[in-house]
Amino acid sequence: AVDLADRDRVPAPSPMMSALDDTTGTGPGVPVGSSAHGVQSLRAQVRETFPHDPLAFTQGLEFRGETLYESTGLVGESSLRAGPPGRPPTLYAELPAPLFGEGITLAGDKLWQLTWRNGIAIERDPTTLAERRRVTYEGEGWGLCHQRVADRERLVMSDGTSRLTFRDPKTFKSTGGISVRQAGQPVTHINELECAPDGSIYANVYLTDTIVRIDPHTGAVTAQIDAAGLLTASEADRAEQLNGIAAVPGTNEFLITGKHWPRMFQVAFVPA
Ligand code: DDQ
Ligand code: CA
């Protein structure tokens, strides 16, 4: 069973975390103005667009340097790709049936890739994508990200519920977790994750065009981001859900896309 006590510690988000928060003078987890639950309303402002493989059923997205890593799902179509954003991947690994690929994250010299209902996480070499070993876990695998903490590190994993499980990046063993809540209510279907440089966790909410920003100490949603309307109507007809968020290194911006989307969007989260 997952121990929900937050035994891990992460530093409080930096007061300089992003220009966005300067609009309120507060950071994640701090109530904004007189709003009862301190949830900021933000929207995704497009700064740049990139092509995206419309055959990719996107399940995980993360940058390291100038390399974008993307995992895809569906049985018989699951993969892991890496390369410059918007270009054909320079590295490609298949994930054969019956595995259904899900979230990925990089942690030092390891890349972890989840599977949906197979109960298997795969450790790979990020420089070649070669599989090193497999570990098992209970429950479903959805999103994954990696946080550097002052003197240690942890993985954060979602499973389709409101729970985020913390894991040791070396062993994949559970070290605790939190429950994502907004206005006191659990937020379920937490999907692809991004551990941002400011310490907060961003999450796609499955079957919605909403991204939530989560305080990693408490699980409280501190911002709700409306990312609807990025695709044209005809693009949206052929595409599925928004899923996939990656912090763009050296910026306050994010790359976001979706399952079978023909484009990716570099966006800033600005007041709605
Ligand atoms: N998840 O990525 C949200 C975790 C799961 C998406 C599942 C989409 C259904 C595809 C068809 C399933 C066939 C077993
Ligand atoms: Ca991500």
mmCIF file of C-alpha atoms and ligand atoms in Angstrom:
data_model
loop_
_atom_site.group_PDB
_atom_site.id
_atom_site.type_symbol
_atom_site.label_atom_id
_atom_site.label_comp_id
_atom_site.label_asym_id
_atom_site.label_seq_id
_atom_site.Cartn_x
_atom_site.Cartn_y
_atom_site.Cartn_z
ATOM 1 C CA ALA A 1 0.000 0.000 0.000
ATOM 2 C CA VAL A 2 1.154 3.508 -0.693
ATOM 3 C CA ASP A 3 1.928 5.545 2.361
ATOM 4 C CA LEU A 4 0.303 8.877 1.713
ATOM 5 C CA ALA A 5 2.340 10.715 4.291
ATOM 6 C CA ASP A 6 4.543 13.222 2.534
ATOM 7 C CA ARG A 7 7.834 12.013 3.858
ATOM 8 C CA ASP A 8 9.797 13.658 1.114
ATOM 9 C CA ARG A 9 10.665 17.261 1.236
ATOM 10 C CA VAL A 10 11.100 19.694 -1.545
ATOM 11 C CA PRO A 11 12.240 23.267 -1.136
ATOM 12 C CA ALA A 12 9.549 25.926 -1.077
ATOM 13 C CA PRO A 13 9.023 27.317 -4.559
ATOM 14 C CA SER A 14 11.347 30.202 -5.293
ATOM 15 C CA PRO A 15 9.781 33.653 -5.074
ATOM 16 C CA MET A 16 11.427 34.342 -8.445
ATOM 17 C CA MET A 17 9.813 31.338 -10.067
ATOM 18 C CA SER A 18 8.070 33.022 -12.958
ATOM 19 C CA ALA A 19 6.829 36.296 -14.237
ATOM 20 C CA LEU A 20 3.317 34.905 -13.949
ATOM 21 C CA ASP A 21 3.376 34.766 -10.225
ATOM 22 C CA ASP A 22 4.531 38.343 -10.058
ATOM 23 C CA THR A 23 1.007 39.310 -11.051
ATOM 24 C CA THR A 24 -0.140 38.233 -7.618
ATOM 25 C CA GLY A 25 3.094 38.419 -5.680
ATOM 26 C CA THR A 26 2.575 34.843 -4.530
ATOM 27 C CA GLY A 27 3.860 31.428 -5.427
ATOM 28 C CA PRO A 28 2.255 28.010 -5.687
ATOM 29 C CA GLY A 29 0.340 26.928 -2.625
ATOM 30 C CA VAL A 30 -0.188 30.475 -1.436
ATOM 31 C CA PRO A 31 -3.787 31.696 -1.546
ATOM 32 C CA VAL A 32 -4.244 34.411 -4.117
ATOM 33 C CA GLY A 33 -6.123 37.544 -3.173
ATOM 34 C CA SER A 34 -9.353 36.799 -1.379
ATOM 35 C CA SER A 35 -10.130 33.712 -3.505
ATOM 36 C CA ALA A 36 -11.309 30.976 -1.161
ATOM 37 C CA HIS A 37 -8.945 28.294 -2.385
ATOM 38 C CA GLY A 38 -6.249 30.364 -4.062
ATOM 39 C CA VAL A 39 -6.560 28.803 -7.500
ATOM 40 C CA GLN A 40 -5.233 31.061 -10.248
ATOM 41 C CA SER A 41 -6.973 31.007 -13.620
ATOM 42 C CA LEU A 42 -4.436 30.879 -16.421
ATOM 43 C CA ARG A 43 -4.487 30.215 -20.143
ATOM 44 C CA ALA A 44 -1.933 28.884 -22.623
ATOM 45 C CA GLN A 45 -0.588 31.699 -24.793
ATOM 46 C CA VAL A 46 1.098 30.316 -27.913
ATOM 47 C CA ARG A 47 4.638 31.536 -28.586
ATOM 48 C CA GLU A 48 5.680 29.055 -31.259
ATOM 49 C CA THR A 49 4.365 25.953 -33.007
ATOM 50 C CA PHE A 50 6.180 22.800 -34.119
ATOM 51 C CA PRO A 51 5.069 19.842 -36.220
ATOM 52 C CA HIS A 52 4.128 16.696 -34.283
ATOM 53 C CA ASP A 53 3.769 13.133 -35.583
ATOM 54 C CA PRO A 54 -0.005 12.650 -35.897
ATOM 55 C CA LEU A 55 0.520 8.896 -35.495
ATOM 56 C CA ALA A 56 2.005 9.422 -32.022
ATOM 57 C CA PHE A 57 -0.469 8.570 -29.256
ATOM 58 C CA THR A 58 1.431 10.851 -26.893
ATOM 59 C CA GLN A 59 1.813 9.618 -23.321
ATOM 60 C CA GLY A 60 5.002 11.247 -22.075
ATOM 61 C CA LEU A 61 6.970 14.361 -23.021
ATOM 62 C CA GLU A 62 10.149 15.722 -21.472
ATOM 63 C CA PHE A 63 13.135 17.826 -22.494
ATOM 64 C CA ARG A 64 16.736 17.330 -21.624
ATOM 65 C CA GLY A 65 18.839 20.121 -23.094
ATOM 66 C CA GLU A 66 17.775 20.442 -26.726
ATOM 67 C CA THR A 67 16.498 16.872 -26.920
ATOM 68 C CA LEU A 68 12.794 16.174 -26.641
ATOM 69 C CA TYR A 69 11.840 12.702 -25.407
ATOM 70 C CA GLU A 70 8.377 11.402 -26.242
ATOM 71 C CA SER A 71 6.686 8.123 -25.387
ATOM 72 C CA THR A 72 3.616 6.807 -27.164
ATOM 73 C CA GLY A 73 0.946 4.300 -26.253
ATOM 74 C CA LEU A 74 -1.499 1.774 -27.732
ATOM 75 C CA VAL A 75 -0.692 -1.937 -27.961
ATOM 76 C CA GLY A 76 1.576 -2.619 -30.931
ATOM 77 C CA GLU A 77 2.195 1.107 -31.495
ATOM 78 C CA SER A 78 4.014 2.037 -28.316
ATOM 79 C CA SER A 79 7.384 3.697 -28.669
ATOM 80 C CA LEU A 80 9.970 6.006 -27.254
ATOM 81 C CA ARG A 81 11.524 8.700 -29.415
ATOM 82 C CA ALA A 82 14.147 11.372 -28.885
ATOM 83 C CA GLY A 83 15.492 14.226 -30.957
ATOM 84 C CA PRO A 84 15.128 17.936 -31.667
ATOM 85 C CA PRO A 85 11.510 19.110 -31.307
ATOM 86 C CA GLY A 86 9.555 19.201 -34.548
ATOM 87 C CA ARG A 87 12.118 17.034 -36.393
ATOM 88 C CA PRO A 88 12.129 13.299 -37.068
ATOM 89 C CA PRO A 89 13.539 11.505 -34.007
ATOM 90 C CA THR A 90 17.220 10.618 -34.004
ATOM 91 C CA LEU A 91 16.608 7.787 -31.520
ATOM 92 C CA TYR A 92 13.664 5.396 -31.608
ATOM 93 C CA ALA A 93 12.739 2.340 -29.526
ATOM 94 C CA GLU A 94 9.682 0.164 -29.950
ATOM 95 C CA LEU A 95 7.706 -1.138 -27.012
ATOM 96 C CA PRO A 96 6.306 -4.445 -28.274
ATOM 97 C CA ALA A 97 2.875 -5.897 -27.452
ATOM 98 C CA PRO A 98 1.437 -6.491 -24.960
ATOM 99 C CA LEU A 99 3.060 -3.394 -23.470
ATOM 100 C CA PHE A 100 1.133 -0.101 -23.630
ATOM 101 C CA GLY A 101 3.520 2.818 -23.195
ATOM 102 C CA GLU A 102 2.780 5.635 -20.767
ATOM 103 C CA GLY A 103 4.715 8.417 -19.014
ATOM 104 C CA ILE A 104 8.461 8.899 -19.106
ATOM 105 C CA THR A 105 11.024 10.855 -17.168
ATOM 106 C CA LEU A 106 14.773 11.331 -17.060
ATOM 107 C CA ALA A 107 16.633 10.961 -13.778
ATOM 108 C CA GLY A 108 20.406 11.309 -14.090
ATOM 109 C CA ASP A 109 21.666 8.426 -16.216
ATOM 110 C CA LYS A 110 18.267 6.723 -16.214
ATOM 111 C CA LEU A 111 15.160 7.101 -18.302
ATOM 112 C CA TRP A 112 12.040 5.497 -16.786
ATOM 113 C CA GLN A 113 9.105 4.530 -18.975
ATOM 114 C CA LEU A 114 5.750 3.456 -17.539
ATOM 115 C CA THR A 115 3.188 1.091 -18.976
ATOM 116 C CA TRP A 116 -0.568 1.509 -18.597
ATOM 117 C CA ARG A 117 -1.925 -1.790 -17.201
ATOM 118 C CA ASN A 118 1.129 -4.004 -17.561
ATOM 119 C CA GLY A 119 2.520 -3.132 -14.102
ATOM 120 C CA ILE A 120 6.004 -2.722 -15.569
ATOM 121 C CA ALA A 121 8.373 0.236 -15.552
ATOM 122 C CA ILE A 122 11.336 0.047 -17.922
ATOM 123 C CA GLU A 123 14.684 1.613 -17.127
ATOM 124 C CA ARG A 124 16.594 2.751 -20.212
ATOM 125 C CA ASP A 125 19.833 4.453 -21.152
ATOM 126 C CA PRO A 126 18.805 8.001 -22.150
ATOM 127 C CA THR A 127 21.678 8.249 -24.643
ATOM 128 C CA THR A 128 20.661 5.155 -26.659
ATOM 129 C CA LEU A 129 17.141 4.344 -25.320
ATOM 130 C CA ALA A 130 18.440 0.778 -24.780
ATOM 131 C CA GLU A 131 16.478 -1.140 -22.158
ATOM 132 C CA ARG A 132 18.448 -1.915 -19.001
ATOM 133 C CA ARG A 133 15.928 -3.581 -16.719
ATOM 134 C CA ARG A 134 12.288 -3.827 -15.710
ATOM 135 C CA VAL A 135 10.647 -3.345 -12.342
ATOM 136 C CA THR A 136 7.050 -3.984 -11.347
ATOM 137 C CA TYR A 137 4.515 -1.816 -9.530
ATOM 138 C CA GLU A 138 0.907 -2.048 -8.364
ATOM 139 C CA GLY A 139 -1.895 -0.307 -10.202
ATOM 140 C CA GLU A 140 -1.938 1.627 -13.448
ATOM 141 C CA GLY A 141 0.829 3.777 -14.874
ATOM 142 C CA TRP A 142 -0.101 7.169 -16.356
ATOM 143 C CA GLY A 143 2.275 10.115 -15.863
ATOM 144 C CA LEU A 144 5.803 10.432 -14.529
ATOM 145 C CA CYS A 145 8.230 13.234 -13.692
ATOM 146 C CA HIS A 146 11.405 13.743 -11.713
ATOM 147 C CA GLN A 147 12.151 16.362 -9.078
ATOM 148 C CA ARG A 148 15.582 17.358 -7.895
ATOM 149 C CA VAL A 149 15.401 18.095 -4.220
ATOM 150 C CA ALA A 150 18.069 19.891 -2.175
ATOM 151 C CA ASP A 151 19.957 16.751 -1.218
ATOM 152 C CA ARG A 152 17.973 14.064 -2.990
ATOM 153 C CA GLU A 153 15.631 13.301 -5.813
ATOM 154 C CA ARG A 154 12.346 11.588 -6.393
ATOM 155 C CA LEU A 155 10.040 10.441 -9.138
ATOM 156 C CA VAL A 156 6.397 11.529 -9.099
ATOM 157 C CA MET A 157 3.941 9.105 -10.700
ATOM 158 C CA SER A 158 0.228 9.365 -11.499
ATOM 159 C CA ASP A 159 -2.079 6.366 -11.909
ATOM 160 C CA GLY A 160 -5.343 7.844 -13.202
ATOM 161 C CA THR A 161 -6.694 8.597 -9.746
ATOM 162 C CA SER A 162 -6.031 11.751 -7.723
ATOM 163 C CA ARG A 163 -2.983 10.127 -6.139
ATOM 164 C CA LEU A 164 0.604 11.045 -6.869
ATOM 165 C CA THR A 165 3.105 8.449 -5.682
ATOM 166 C CA PHE A 166 6.697 9.429 -4.927
ATOM 167 C CA ARG A 167 9.345 6.890 -5.895
ATOM 168 C CA ASP A 168 13.044 6.417 -5.463
ATOM 169 C CA PRO A 169 14.654 7.140 -8.868
ATOM 170 C CA LYS A 170 17.148 4.295 -8.402
ATOM 171 C CA THR A 171 14.876 1.494 -7.138
ATOM 172 C CA PHE A 172 11.431 2.748 -8.239
ATOM 173 C CA LYS A 173 10.158 1.879 -4.739
ATOM 174 C CA SER A 174 7.387 4.023 -3.269
ATOM 175 C CA THR A 175 8.502 6.614 -0.721
ATOM 176 C CA GLY A 176 5.127 8.274 -0.088
ATOM 177 C CA GLY A 177 2.671 10.404 -1.951
ATOM 178 C CA ILE A 178 0.023 13.089 -1.973
ATOM 179 C CA SER A 179 -3.549 13.411 -3.162
ATOM 180 C CA VAL A 180 -4.355 16.146 -5.685
ATOM 181 C CA ARG A 181 -7.198 18.329 -4.447
ATOM 182 C CA GLN A 182 -8.941 21.426 -5.680
ATOM 183 C CA ALA A 183 -11.326 23.267 -3.372
ATOM 184 C CA GLY A 184 -10.942 20.291 -1.046
ATOM 185 C CA GLN A 185 -12.179 17.792 -3.625
ATOM 186 C CA PRO A 186 -9.986 15.100 -5.199
ATOM 187 C CA VAL A 187 -8.984 15.793 -8.798
ATOM 188 C CA THR A 188 -9.036 12.440 -10.579
ATOM 189 C CA HIS A 189 -7.645 11.340 -13.973
ATOM 190 C CA ILE A 190 -4.314 13.019 -13.347
ATOM 191 C CA ASN A 191 -2.363 12.153 -16.482
ATOM 192 C CA GLU A 192 0.943 13.332 -17.994
ATOM 193 C CA LEU A 193 3.125 15.205 -15.507
ATOM 194 C CA GLU A 194 5.827 17.810 -15.561
ATOM 195 C CA CYS A 195 8.025 18.611 -12.613
ATOM 196 C CA ALA A 196 8.803 22.262 -13.330
ATOM 197 C CA PRO A 197 11.970 24.130 -12.347
ATOM 198 C CA ASP A 198 9.909 26.212 -9.888
ATOM 199 C CA GLY A 199 9.204 23.072 -7.819
ATOM 200 C CA SER A 200 5.547 22.738 -8.740
ATOM 201 C CA ILE A 201 4.033 19.806 -10.604
ATOM 202 C CA TYR A 202 1.983 20.433 -13.740
ATOM 203 C CA ALA A 203 -0.512 17.784 -14.810
ATOM 204 C CA ASN A 204 -2.793 17.090 -17.724
ATOM 205 C CA VAL A 205 -6.266 16.085 -16.581
ATOM 206 C CA TYR A 206 -7.422 13.248 -18.825
ATOM 207 C CA LEU A 207 -10.429 13.955 -21.073
ATOM 208 C CA THR A 208 -10.145 17.694 -20.488
ATOM 209 C CA ASP A 209 -8.242 20.634 -22.000
ATOM 210 C CA THR A 210 -7.167 21.639 -18.509
ATOM 211 C CA ILE A 211 -3.698 21.539 -17.026
ATOM 212 C CA VAL A 212 -3.415 21.947 -13.268
ATOM 213 C CA ARG A 213 -0.461 23.249 -11.277
ATOM 214 C CA ILE A 214 -0.006 21.310 -8.038
ATOM 215 C CA ASP A 215 1.769 22.259 -4.824
ATOM 216 C CA PRO A 216 4.085 19.271 -4.242
ATOM 217 C CA HIS A 217 3.934 19.705 -0.455
ATOM 218 C CA THR A 218 0.170 19.449 -0.070
ATOM 219 C CA GLY A 219 -1.288 18.259 -3.379
ATOM 220 C CA ALA A 220 -3.362 21.437 -3.577
ATOM 221 C CA VAL A 221 -4.121 22.759 -7.060
ATOM 222 C CA THR A 222 -2.689 26.279 -7.186
ATOM 223 C CA ALA A 223 -3.561 27.131 -10.790
ATOM 224 C CA GLN A 224 -5.962 25.886 -13.404
ATOM 225 C CA ILE A 225 -4.798 26.406 -16.980
ATOM 226 C CA ASP A 226 -7.218 26.481 -19.885
ATOM 227 C CA ALA A 227 -5.448 24.981 -22.903
ATOM 228 C CA ALA A 228 -8.518 24.610 -25.127
ATOM 229 C CA GLY A 229 -8.661 25.781 -28.729
ATOM 230 C CA LEU A 230 -5.060 25.186 -29.781
ATOM 231 C CA LEU A 231 -5.929 23.046 -32.805
ATOM 232 C CA THR A 232 -8.068 24.170 -35.713
ATOM 233 C CA ALA A 233 -11.508 22.544 -35.923
ATOM 234 C CA SER A 234 -10.412 20.198 -38.716
ATOM 235 C CA GLU A 235 -7.217 19.249 -36.859
ATOM 236 C CA ALA A 236 -9.231 18.602 -33.712
ATOM 237 C CA ASP A 237 -11.572 16.274 -35.634
ATOM 238 C CA ARG A 238 -8.706 13.879 -36.274
ATOM 239 C CA ALA A 239 -6.964 14.294 -32.921
ATOM 240 C CA GLU A 240 -7.597 12.972 -29.444
ATOM 241 C CA GLN A 241 -7.016 14.375 -25.965
ATOM 242 C CA LEU A 242 -4.537 17.028 -24.927
ATOM 243 C CA ASN A 243 -1.689 15.110 -23.265
ATOM 244 C CA GLY A 244 1.988 15.860 -22.984
ATOM 245 C CA ILE A 245 3.693 18.743 -21.227
ATOM 246 C CA ALA A 246 7.415 19.462 -21.095
ATOM 247 C CA ALA A 247 9.175 22.442 -19.523
ATOM 248 C CA VAL A 248 11.361 24.157 -22.117
ATOM 249 C CA PRO A 249 14.830 24.439 -20.551
ATOM 250 C CA GLY A 250 15.994 27.945 -19.777
ATOM 251 C CA THR A 251 12.527 29.471 -20.138
ATOM 252 C CA ASN A 252 9.266 29.787 -18.217
ATOM 253 C CA GLU A 253 7.530 28.187 -21.194
ATOM 254 C CA PHE A 254 6.201 24.710 -21.878
ATOM 255 C CA LEU A 255 5.779 22.520 -24.922
ATOM 256 C CA ILE A 256 2.333 20.929 -24.999
ATOM 257 C CA THR A 257 0.679 18.540 -27.430
ATOM 258 C CA GLY A 258 -1.805 15.673 -27.506
ATOM 259 C CA LYS A 259 -2.596 12.188 -28.670
ATOM 260 C CA HIS A 260 -2.500 12.097 -32.479
ATOM 261 C CA TRP A 261 -2.064 15.875 -32.629
ATOM 262 C CA PRO A 262 -0.415 17.216 -35.803
ATOM 263 C CA ARG A 263 1.240 20.091 -33.927
ATOM 264 C CA MET A 264 2.975 20.951 -30.671
ATOM 265 C CA PHE A 265 2.751 24.370 -29.061
ATOM 266 C CA GLN A 266 5.346 26.266 -27.096
ATOM 267 C CA VAL A 267 3.269 28.235 -24.638
ATOM 268 C CA ALA A 268 3.463 30.607 -21.707
ATOM 269 C CA PHE A 269 0.858 30.334 -18.974
ATOM 270 C CA VAL A 270 -0.610 33.819 -18.528
ATOM 271 C CA PRO A 271 -3.558 35.176 -16.553
ATOM 272 C CA ALA A 272 -6.838 34.195 -18.235
HETATM 273 N N1 DDQ B 1 -4.371 6.612 -20.520
HETATM 274 O O1 DDQ B 1 -3.354 6.961 -21.297
HETATM 275 C C1 DDQ B 1 -5.213 7.755 -20.288
HETATM 276 C C2 DDQ B 1 -3.837 6.149 -19.274
HETATM 277 C C3 DDQ B 1 -5.081 5.507 -21.129
HETATM 278 C C4 DDQ B 1 -5.584 5.832 -22.496
HETATM 279 C C5 DDQ B 1 -6.324 4.647 -23.041
HETATM 280 C C6 DDQ B 1 -6.924 4.899 -24.387
HETATM 281 C C7 DDQ B 1 -7.734 3.727 -24.853
HETATM 282 C C8 DDQ B 1 -7.157 3.074 -26.021
HETATM 283 C C9 DDQ B 1 -7.780 1.733 -26.322
HETATM 284 C C10 DDQ B 1 -7.502 0.691 -25.272
HETATM 285 C C11 DDQ B 1 -7.397 -0.683 -25.797
HETATM 286 C C12 DDQ B 1 -7.054 -1.636 -24.682
HETATM 287 CA CA CA B 2 6.248 15.661 -18.973
#
